Short mmCIF file of C-alpha atoms in Angstrom, two decimals:
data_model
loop_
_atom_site.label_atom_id
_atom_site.label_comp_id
_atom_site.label_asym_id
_atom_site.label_seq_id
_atom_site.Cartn_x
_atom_site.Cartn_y
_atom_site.Cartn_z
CA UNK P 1 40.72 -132.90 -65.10
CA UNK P 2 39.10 -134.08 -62.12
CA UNK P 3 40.67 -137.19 -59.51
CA UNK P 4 38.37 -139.34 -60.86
CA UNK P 5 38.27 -138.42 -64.34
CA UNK P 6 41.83 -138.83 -64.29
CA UNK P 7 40.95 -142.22 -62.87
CA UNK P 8 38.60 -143.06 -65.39
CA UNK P 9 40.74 -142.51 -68.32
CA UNK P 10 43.57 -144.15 -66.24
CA UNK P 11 41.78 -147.50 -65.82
CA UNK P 12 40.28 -146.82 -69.55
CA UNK P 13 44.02 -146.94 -70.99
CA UNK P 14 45.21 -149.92 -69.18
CA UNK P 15 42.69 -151.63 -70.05
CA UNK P 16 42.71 -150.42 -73.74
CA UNK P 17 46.70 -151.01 -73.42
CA UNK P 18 46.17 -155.17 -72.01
CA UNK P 19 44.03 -155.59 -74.75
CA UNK P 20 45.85 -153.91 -77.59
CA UNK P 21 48.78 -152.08 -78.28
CA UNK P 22 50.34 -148.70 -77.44
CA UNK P 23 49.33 -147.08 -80.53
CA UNK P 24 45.38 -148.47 -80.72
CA UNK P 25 45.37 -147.74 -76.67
CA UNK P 26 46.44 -143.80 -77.21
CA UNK P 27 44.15 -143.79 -80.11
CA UNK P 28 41.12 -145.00 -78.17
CA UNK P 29 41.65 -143.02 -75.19
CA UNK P 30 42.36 -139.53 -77.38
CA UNK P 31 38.92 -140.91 -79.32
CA UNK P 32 37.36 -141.19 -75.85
CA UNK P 33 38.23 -137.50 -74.25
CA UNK P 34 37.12 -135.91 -77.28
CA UNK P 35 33.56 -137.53 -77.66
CA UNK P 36 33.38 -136.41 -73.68
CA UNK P 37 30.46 -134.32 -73.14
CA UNK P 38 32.15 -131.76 -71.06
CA UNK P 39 35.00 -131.25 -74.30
CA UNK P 40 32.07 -131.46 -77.05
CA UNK P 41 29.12 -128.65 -74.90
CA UNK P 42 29.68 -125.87 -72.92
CA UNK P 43 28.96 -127.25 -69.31
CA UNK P 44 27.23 -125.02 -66.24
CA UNK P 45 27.21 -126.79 -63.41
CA UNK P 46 27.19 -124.01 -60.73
CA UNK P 47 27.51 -122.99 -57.28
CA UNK P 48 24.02 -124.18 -54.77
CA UNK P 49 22.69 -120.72 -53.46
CA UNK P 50 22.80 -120.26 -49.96
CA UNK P 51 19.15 -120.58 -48.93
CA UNK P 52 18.26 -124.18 -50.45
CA UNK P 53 14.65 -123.32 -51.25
CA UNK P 54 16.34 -120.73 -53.78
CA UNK P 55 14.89 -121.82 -57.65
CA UNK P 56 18.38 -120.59 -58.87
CA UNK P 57 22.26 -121.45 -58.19
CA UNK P 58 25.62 -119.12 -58.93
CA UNK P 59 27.60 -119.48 -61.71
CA UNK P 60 31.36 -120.16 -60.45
CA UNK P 61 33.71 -116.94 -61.83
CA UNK P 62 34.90 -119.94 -64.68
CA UNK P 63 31.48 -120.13 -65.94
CA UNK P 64 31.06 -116.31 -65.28
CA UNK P 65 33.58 -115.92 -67.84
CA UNK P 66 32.75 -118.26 -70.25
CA UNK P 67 29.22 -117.38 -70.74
CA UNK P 68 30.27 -113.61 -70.97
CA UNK P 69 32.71 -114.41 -73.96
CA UNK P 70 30.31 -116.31 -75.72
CA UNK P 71 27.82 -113.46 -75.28
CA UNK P 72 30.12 -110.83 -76.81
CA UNK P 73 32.06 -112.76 -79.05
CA UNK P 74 30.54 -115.79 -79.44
CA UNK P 75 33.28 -117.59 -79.29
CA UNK P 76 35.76 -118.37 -76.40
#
């Protein structure tokens, strides 16, 4: 996880936490990772090219990965 998505989900379970208690707070915040876009799709973000008029940007070796196990396997 990211700084701030640690932060996010940080602030999300204190909050959760003041307003409820230990168990409802864990059960929100595992709720809330899990309906995260980045957990639920595969995500490509990518690398910018080098020349910024470029129509295209790098895949990061990560994502390199990733799409070449779904391509063989389909799967992970």
């Amino acid at each position: 996880m990211t700084p701030e998505e640690l932060t996010r989900f940080g602030d999300f379970f204190v909050g959760q936490l003041h307003a409820n208690n230990f168990e409802v707070a864990m059960e929100l915040l595992v709720e809330t990772m899990l309906l995260s876009p980045q957990f639920l799709y595969r995500v490509e973000l990518g690398l910018p090219a080098a020349d910024p008029a470029a129509e295209y940007w790098s895949l990061d070796p990560f994502e390199t990965a990733s799409r070449l196990s779904y391509f063989l396997w389909a799967s992970m």
